[in-house]
Short mmCIF file of C-alpha atoms and ligand atoms in Angstrom, two decimals:
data_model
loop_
_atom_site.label_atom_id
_atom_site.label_comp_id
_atom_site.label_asym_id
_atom_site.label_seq_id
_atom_site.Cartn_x
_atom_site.Cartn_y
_atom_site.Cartn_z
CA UNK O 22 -19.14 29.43 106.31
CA UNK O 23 -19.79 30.90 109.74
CA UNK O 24 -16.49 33.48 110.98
CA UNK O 25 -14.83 32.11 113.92
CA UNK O 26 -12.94 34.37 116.93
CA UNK O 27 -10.02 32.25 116.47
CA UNK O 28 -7.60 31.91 113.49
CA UNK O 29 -6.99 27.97 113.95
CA UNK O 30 -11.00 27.47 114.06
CA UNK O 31 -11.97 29.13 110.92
CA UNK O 32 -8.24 27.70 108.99
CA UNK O 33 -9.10 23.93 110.45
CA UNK O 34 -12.84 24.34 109.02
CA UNK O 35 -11.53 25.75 105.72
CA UNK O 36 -9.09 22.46 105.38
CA UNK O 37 -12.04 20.12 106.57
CA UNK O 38 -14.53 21.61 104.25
CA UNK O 39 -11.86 21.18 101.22
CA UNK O 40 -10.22 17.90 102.23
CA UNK O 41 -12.43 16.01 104.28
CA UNK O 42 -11.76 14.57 107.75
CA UNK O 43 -8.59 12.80 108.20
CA UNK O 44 -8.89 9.74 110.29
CA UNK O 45 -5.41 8.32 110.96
CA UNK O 46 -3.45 8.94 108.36
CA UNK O 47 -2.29 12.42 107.00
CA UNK O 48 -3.02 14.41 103.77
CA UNK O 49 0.77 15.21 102.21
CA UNK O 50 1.54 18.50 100.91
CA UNK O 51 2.05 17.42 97.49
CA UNK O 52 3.27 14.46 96.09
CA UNK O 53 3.34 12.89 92.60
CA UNK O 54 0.54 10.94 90.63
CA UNK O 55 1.83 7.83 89.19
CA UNK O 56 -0.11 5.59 87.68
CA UNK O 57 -0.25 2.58 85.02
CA UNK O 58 0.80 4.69 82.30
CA UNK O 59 4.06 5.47 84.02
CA UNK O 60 4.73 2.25 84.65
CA UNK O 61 4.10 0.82 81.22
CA UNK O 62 6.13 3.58 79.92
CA UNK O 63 9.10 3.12 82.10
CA UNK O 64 9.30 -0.70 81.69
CA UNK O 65 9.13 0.04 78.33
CA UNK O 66 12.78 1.83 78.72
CA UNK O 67 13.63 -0.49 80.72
CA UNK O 68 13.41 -3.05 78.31
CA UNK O 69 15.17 -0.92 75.84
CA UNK O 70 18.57 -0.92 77.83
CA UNK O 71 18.85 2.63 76.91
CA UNK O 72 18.51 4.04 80.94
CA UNK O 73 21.50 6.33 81.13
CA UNK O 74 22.16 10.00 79.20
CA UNK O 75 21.32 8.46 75.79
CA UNK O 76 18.02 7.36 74.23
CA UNK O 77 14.92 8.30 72.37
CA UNK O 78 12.81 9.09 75.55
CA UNK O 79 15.29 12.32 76.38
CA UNK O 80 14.36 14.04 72.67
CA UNK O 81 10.94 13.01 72.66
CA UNK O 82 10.58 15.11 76.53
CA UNK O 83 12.38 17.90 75.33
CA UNK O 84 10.56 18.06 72.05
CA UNK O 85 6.95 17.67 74.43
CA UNK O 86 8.54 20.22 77.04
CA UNK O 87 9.32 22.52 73.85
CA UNK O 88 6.06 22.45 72.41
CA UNK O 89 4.15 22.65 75.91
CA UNK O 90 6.35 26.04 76.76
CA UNK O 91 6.65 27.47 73.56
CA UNK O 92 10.33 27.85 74.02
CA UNK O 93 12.65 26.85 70.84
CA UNK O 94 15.38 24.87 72.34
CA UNK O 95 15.02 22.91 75.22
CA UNK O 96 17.92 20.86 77.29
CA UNK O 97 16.65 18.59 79.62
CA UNK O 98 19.35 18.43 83.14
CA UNK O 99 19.61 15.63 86.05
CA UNK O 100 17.90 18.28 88.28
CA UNK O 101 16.55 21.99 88.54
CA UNK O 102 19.34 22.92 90.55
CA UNK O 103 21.93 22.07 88.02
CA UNK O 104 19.78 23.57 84.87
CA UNK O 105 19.86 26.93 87.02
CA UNK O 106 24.11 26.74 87.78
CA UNK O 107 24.15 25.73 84.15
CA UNK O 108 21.74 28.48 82.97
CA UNK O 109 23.81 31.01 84.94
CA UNK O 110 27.24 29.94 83.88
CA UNK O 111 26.27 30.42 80.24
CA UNK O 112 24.83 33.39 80.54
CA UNK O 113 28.24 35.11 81.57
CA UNK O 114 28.07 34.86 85.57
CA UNK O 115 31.55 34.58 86.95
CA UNK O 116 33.22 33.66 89.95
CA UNK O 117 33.41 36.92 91.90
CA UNK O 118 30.12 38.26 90.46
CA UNK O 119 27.04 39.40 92.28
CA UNK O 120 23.37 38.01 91.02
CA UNK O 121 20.21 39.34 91.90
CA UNK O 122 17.50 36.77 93.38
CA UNK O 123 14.76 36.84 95.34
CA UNK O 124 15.20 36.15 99.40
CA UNK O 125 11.56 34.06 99.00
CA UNK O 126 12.94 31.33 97.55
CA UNK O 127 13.57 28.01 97.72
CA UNK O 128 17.33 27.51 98.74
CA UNK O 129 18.40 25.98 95.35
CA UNK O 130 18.14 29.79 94.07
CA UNK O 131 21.10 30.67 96.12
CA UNK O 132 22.85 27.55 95.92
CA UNK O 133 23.17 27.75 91.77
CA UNK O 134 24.57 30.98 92.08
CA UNK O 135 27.09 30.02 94.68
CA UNK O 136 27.90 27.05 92.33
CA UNK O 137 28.88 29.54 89.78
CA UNK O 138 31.42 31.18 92.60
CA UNK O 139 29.11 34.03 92.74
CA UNK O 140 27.50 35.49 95.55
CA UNK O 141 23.81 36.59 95.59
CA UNK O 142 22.44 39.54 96.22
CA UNK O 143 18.88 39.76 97.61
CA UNK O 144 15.94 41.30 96.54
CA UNK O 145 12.52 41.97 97.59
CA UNK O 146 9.36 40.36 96.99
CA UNK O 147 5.56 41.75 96.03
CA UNK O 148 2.66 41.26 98.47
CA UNK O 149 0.37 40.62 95.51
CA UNK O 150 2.74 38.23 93.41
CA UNK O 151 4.98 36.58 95.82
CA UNK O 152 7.71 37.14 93.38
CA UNK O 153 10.59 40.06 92.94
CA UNK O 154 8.78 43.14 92.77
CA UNK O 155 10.23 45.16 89.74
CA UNK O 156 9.79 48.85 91.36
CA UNK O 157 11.40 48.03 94.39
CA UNK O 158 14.60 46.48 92.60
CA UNK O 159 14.76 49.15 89.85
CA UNK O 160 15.42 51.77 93.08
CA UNK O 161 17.50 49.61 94.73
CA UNK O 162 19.46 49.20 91.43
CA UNK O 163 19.60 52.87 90.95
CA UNK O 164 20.68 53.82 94.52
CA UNK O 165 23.48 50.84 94.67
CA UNK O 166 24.72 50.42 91.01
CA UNK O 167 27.17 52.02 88.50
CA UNK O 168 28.33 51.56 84.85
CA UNK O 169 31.43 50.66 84.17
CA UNK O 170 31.81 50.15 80.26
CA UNK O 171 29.97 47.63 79.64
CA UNK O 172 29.52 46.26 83.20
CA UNK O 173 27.19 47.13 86.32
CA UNK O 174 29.14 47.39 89.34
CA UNK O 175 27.86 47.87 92.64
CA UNK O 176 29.17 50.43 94.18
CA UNK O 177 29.28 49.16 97.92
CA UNK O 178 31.22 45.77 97.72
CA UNK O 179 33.03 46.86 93.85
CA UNK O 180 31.33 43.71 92.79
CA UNK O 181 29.86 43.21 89.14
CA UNK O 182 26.08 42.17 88.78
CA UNK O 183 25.88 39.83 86.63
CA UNK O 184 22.50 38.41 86.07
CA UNK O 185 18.87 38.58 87.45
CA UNK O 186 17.11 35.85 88.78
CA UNK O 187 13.21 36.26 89.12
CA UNK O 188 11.09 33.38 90.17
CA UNK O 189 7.35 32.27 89.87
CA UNK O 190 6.31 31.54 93.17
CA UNK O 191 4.52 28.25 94.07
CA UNK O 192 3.81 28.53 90.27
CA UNK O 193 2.05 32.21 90.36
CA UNK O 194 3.84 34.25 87.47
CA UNK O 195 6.19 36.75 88.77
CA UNK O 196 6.03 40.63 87.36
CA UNK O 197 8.17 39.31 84.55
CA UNK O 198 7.14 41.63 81.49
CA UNK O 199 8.21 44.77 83.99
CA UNK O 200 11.35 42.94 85.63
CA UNK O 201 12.12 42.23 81.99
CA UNK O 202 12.47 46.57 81.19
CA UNK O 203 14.33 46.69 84.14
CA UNK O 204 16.86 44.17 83.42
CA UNK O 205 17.18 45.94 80.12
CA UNK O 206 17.52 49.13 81.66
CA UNK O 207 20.37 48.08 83.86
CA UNK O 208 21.72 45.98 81.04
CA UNK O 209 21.62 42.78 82.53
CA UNK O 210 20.19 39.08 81.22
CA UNK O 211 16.89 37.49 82.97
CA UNK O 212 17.44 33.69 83.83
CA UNK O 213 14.22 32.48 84.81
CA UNK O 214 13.75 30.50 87.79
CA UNK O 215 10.59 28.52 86.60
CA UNK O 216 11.09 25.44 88.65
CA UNK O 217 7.36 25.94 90.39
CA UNK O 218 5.77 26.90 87.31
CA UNK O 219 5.42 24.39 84.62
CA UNK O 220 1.80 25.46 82.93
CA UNK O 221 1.97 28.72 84.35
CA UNK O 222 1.27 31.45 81.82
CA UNK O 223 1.45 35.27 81.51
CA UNK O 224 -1.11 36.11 78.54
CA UNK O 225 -0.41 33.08 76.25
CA UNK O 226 3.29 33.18 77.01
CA UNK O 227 4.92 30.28 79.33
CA UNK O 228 6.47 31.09 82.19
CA UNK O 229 10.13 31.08 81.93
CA UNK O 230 10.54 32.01 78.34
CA UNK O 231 10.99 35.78 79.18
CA UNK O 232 14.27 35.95 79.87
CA UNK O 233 17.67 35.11 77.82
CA UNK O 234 16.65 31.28 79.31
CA UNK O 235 14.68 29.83 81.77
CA UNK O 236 14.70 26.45 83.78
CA UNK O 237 12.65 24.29 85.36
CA UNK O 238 12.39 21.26 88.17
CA UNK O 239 10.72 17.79 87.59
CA UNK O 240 11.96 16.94 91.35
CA UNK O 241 9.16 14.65 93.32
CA UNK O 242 6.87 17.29 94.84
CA UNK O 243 6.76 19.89 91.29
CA UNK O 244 3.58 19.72 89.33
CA UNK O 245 4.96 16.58 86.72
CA UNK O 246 8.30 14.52 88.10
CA UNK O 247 10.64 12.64 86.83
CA UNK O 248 12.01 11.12 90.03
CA UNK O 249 14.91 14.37 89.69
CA UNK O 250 14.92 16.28 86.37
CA UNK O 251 15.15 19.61 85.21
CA UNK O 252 15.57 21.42 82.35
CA UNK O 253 16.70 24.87 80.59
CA UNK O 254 14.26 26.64 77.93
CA UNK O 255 15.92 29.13 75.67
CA UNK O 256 15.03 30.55 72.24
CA UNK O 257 18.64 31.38 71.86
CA UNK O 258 20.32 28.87 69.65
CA UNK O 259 23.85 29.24 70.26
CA UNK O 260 22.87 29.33 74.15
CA UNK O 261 21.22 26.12 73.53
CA UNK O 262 24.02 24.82 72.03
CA UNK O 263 26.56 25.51 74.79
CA UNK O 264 24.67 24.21 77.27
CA UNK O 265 23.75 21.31 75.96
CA UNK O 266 27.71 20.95 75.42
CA UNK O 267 28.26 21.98 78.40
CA UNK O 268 25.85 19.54 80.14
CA UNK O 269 27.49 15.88 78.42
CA UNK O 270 30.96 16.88 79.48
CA UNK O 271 31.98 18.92 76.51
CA UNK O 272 32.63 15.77 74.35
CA UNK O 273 33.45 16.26 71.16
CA UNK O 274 31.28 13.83 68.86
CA UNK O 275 33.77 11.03 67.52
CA UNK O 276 32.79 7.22 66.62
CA UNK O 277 35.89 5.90 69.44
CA UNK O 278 37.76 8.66 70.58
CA UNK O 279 37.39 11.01 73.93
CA UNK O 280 37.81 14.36 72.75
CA UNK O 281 36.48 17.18 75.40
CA UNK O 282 37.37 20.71 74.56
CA UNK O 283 36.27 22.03 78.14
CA UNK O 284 35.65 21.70 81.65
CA UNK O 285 32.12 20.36 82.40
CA UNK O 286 29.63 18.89 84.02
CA UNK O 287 27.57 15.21 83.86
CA UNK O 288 24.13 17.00 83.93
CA UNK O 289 22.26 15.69 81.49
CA UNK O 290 18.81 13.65 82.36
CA UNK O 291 18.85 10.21 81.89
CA UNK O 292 16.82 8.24 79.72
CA UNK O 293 14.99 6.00 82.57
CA UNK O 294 14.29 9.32 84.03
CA UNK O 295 12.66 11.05 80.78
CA UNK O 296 10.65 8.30 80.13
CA UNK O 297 8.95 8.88 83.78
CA UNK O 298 8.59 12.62 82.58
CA UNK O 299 7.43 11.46 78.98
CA UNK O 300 4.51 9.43 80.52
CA UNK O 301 3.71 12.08 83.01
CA UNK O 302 3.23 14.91 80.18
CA UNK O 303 0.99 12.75 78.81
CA UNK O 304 -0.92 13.85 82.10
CA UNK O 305 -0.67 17.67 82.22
CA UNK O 306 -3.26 18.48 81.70
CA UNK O 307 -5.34 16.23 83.74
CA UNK O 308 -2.69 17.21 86.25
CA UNK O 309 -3.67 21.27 85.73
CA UNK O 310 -7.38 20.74 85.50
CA UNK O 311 -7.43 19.22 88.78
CA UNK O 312 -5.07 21.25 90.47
CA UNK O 313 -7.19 24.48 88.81
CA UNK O 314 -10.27 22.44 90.51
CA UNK O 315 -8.47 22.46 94.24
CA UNK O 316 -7.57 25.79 93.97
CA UNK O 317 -11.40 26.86 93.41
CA UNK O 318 -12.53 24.85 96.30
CA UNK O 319 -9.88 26.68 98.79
CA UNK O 320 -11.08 30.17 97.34
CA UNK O 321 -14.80 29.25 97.65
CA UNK O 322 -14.19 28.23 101.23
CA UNK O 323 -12.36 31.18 102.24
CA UNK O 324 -14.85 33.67 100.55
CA UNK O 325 -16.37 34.93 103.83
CA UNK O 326 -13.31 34.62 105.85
CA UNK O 327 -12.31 36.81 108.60
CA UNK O 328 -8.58 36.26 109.04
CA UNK O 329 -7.49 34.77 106.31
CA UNK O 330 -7.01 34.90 102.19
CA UNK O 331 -6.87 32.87 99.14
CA UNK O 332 -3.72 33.67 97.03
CA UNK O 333 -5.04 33.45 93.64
CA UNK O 334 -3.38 33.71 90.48
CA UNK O 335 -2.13 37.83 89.49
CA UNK O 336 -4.13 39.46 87.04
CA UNK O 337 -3.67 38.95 83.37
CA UNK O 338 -1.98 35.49 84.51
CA UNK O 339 -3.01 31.40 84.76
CA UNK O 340 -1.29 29.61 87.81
CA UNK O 341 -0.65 26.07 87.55
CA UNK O 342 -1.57 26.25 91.55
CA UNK O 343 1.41 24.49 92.29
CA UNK O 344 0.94 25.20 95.75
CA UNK O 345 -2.32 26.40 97.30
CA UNK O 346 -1.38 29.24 99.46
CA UNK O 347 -3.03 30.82 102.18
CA UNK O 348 -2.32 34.34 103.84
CA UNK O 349 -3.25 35.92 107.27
CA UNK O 350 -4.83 38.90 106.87
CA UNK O 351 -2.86 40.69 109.70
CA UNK O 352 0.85 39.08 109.58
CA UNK O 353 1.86 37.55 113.05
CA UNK O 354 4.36 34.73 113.11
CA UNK O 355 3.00 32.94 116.35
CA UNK O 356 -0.46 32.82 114.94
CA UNK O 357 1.16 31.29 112.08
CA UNK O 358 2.62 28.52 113.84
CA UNK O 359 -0.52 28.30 115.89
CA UNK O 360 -2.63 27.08 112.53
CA UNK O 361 0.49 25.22 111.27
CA UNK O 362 0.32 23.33 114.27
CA UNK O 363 -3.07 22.94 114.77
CA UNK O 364 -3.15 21.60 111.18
CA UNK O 365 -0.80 19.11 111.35
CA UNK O 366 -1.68 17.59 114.31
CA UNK O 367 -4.85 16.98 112.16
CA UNK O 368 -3.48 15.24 109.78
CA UNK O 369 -2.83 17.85 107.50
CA UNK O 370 0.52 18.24 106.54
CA UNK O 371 0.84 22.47 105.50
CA UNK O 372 3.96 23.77 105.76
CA UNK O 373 5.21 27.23 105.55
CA UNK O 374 7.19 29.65 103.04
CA UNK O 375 10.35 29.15 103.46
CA UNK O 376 12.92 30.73 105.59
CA UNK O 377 14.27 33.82 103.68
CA UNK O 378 17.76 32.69 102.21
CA UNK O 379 19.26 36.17 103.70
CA UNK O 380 18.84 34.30 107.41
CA UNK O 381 20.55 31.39 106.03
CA UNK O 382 24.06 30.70 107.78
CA UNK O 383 25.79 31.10 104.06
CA UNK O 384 24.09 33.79 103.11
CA UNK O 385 23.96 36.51 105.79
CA UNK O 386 26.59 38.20 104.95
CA UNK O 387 25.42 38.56 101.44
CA UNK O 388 24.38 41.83 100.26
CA UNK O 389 21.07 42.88 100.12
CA UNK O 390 18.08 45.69 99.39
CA UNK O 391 15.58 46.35 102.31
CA UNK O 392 13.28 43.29 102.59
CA UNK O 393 10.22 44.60 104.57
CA UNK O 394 7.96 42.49 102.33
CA UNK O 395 9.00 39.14 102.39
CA UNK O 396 9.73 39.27 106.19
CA UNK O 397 5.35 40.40 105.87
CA UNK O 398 5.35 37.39 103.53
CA UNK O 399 6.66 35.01 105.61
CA UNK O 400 5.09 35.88 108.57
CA UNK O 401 1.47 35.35 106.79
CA UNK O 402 2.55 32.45 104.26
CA UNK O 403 0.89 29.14 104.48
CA UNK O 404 0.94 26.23 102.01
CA UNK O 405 -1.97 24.02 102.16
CA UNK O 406 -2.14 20.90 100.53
CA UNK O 407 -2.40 20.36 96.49
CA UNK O 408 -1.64 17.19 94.93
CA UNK O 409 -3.84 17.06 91.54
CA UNK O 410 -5.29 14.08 92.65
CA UNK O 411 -7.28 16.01 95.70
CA UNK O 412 -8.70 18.04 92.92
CA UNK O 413 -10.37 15.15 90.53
C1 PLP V 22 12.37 22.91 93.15
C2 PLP V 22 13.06 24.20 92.95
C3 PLP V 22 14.32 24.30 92.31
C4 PLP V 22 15.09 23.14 91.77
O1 PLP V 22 15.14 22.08 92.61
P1 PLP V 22 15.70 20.63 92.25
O2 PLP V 22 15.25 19.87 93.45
O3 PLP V 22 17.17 20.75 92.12
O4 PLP V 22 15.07 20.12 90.98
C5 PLP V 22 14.85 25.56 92.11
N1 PLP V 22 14.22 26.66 92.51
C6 PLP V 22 13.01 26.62 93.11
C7 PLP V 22 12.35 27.89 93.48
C8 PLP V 22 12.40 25.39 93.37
O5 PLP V 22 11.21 25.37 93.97
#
């Protein structure tokens, strides 16, 4: 392609050479791919009577999602918020406790471990990954932390850490193998925020099966949906166990009686809904080749670019390319919203990273390390759009 002087010129003819013209209408971000199969599927459940947190379509996605991940136990949840506050609360977070996440995020991050009563604590991002950088947090841990028998206090607010929370970043695997050694260092369990990266491997290993359990989103813009859905991957049986308790209200199997043994929650997915998701693994794959496709076509037309990158998939990884993502070279937030705006206008509908959750009303006063990169991040950030079906 020829360079441009201006930013919006050489980002419109990037999006034009990709996605065509758009001639009254608009091009969405992402959005799901249903078909006939779904619908043959879900009528079939339909039929069945068997819609709500019972049926055969729940333990044959689970078994699917189990096989697809590699991760033993599987536990599928109304929504990827709720698998996370689920995931957190079994793996010992209390109310009172402080958990590490990444500011980049989507807000659900925050918002599961405020669900648990705990407060996060914000940590900086890679420019390379777009996920929690592991050197960065191991100094910040060293500077702020202390042991106290078995628990990691920090020393500023008196607060225990509880948990770490790294998360794949419009499906681009995270650092996890080295944020991994330094939970381990620090003594403290991984939950994996995979909600963005369902076919997203590091090696041959699935993205969130790193850590003591992972989870992951089937909301209506992720890469397969189930209208809401979620789910938690673990290898650890007893872990499976309680949360699957946890997520049917702690009831006590009985022919007639109700027996509950704890507080709980109603978070398990419904049947009507895992049929959706049952049909749509069928798809995957389809779904990954295409998107895999996409993503090619945005790195081919930025090769020659002057002010702007392709964000492909780290080293040593495979992206499920959620979320094509674009960077400005230089960082500026105006000339951001310049080509946001001059893209939408166009009928393309980018959008950008998200606001980092430390600006958030509810969480400013959370504590934090120094977050140079992901203010970089979101000053360069932009999401272009990716449904598979631009890809085919
Ligand atoms: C989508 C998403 C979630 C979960 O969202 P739900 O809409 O509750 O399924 C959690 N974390 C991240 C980073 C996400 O993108």
């Amino acid at each position: 392609m020829t360079t441009h002087d201006l930013p919006t010129q050489e980002f419109l003819e990037v999006l034009t050479s990709v996605l065509g013209r758009v001639e009254n209408s608009t091009i969405a971000l992402h959005e799901p791919d249903i078909g006939t199969h779904e619908h043959k599927i879900v009528a079939e459940c339909l039929s069945s009577g068997w819609v709500s947190s019972v049926g055969a379509f729940i333990t044959q996605f689970e078994k699917e999602l189990s096989k697809i991940t590699g991760a033993k136990y599987v536990v599928a949840t109304v929504n990827g918020t709720a698998a996370l506050h689920l995931a957190l609360h079994s793996v010992g977070v209390k109310p009172g406790d402080e958990v590490i996440i990444p500011t980049l995020s989507f807000v659900a991050t925050a918002n599961a471990v405020a669900h648990c009563g705990a407060i996060p604590h914000f940590a900086d991002s890679n420019t390379d990954t777009l996920g929690m950088d592991p050197t960065a947090l191991r100094k910040h841990l060293a500077a702020i932390t202390s042991k106290r028998g078995p628990d990691l206090l920090n020393t500023k607010t008196g607060r225990r850490i509880s948990a770490i929370v790294p998360m794949h970043t419009f499906g681009h695997p995270t650092q996890i193998k080295e944020l991994v050694l330094v939970a381990d260092e620090f003594g403290l369990p991984i939950v994996e925020d995979a909600a963005e990266s369902l076919g997203s491997y590091v090696g041959d290993k699935h993205t969130g099966t790193f850590g003591r359990c992972g989870t992951l989103s089937f909301n209506g813009n992720k890469t397969i949906t189930t209208g809401g859905g979620g789910a938690i991957l673990t290898n650890d049986e007893s872990l499976a166990a309680r949360v699957r308790h946890l997520a049917t209200t702690a009831k006590i199997s009985h022919d007639y009686e109700y027996v509950h043994d704890l507080t709980a929650w109603n978070y398990r997915m419904p049947n009507l809904n895992a049929a959706l998701g049952c049909a749509q693994l069928d798809r995957l794959a389809e779904f990954l080749k295409h998107k895999r496709n996409l993503a090619h076509k945005y790195d081919e037309a930025l090769k020659d670019a002057k002010f702007l990158k392709f964000v492909s998939e780290p080293r040593g990884t495979t992206s499920n390319y959620w979320l094509n993502t674009v960077r400005l070279v230089v960082p500026n937030l105006q000339t951001r919203n310049e080509l946001l705006t001059g893209a939408r206008s166009r009928g393309y509908l980018c959008r950008p990273a998200w606001n980092l959750l430390h600006q958030l009303p509810m969480y400013e006063q959370s504590p934090r390390a120094e977050l140079p990169v992901a203010q970089l991040l979101v000053d360069s950030l932009i999401n272009v759009p990716s449904s598979a079906n631009l890809g085919s």
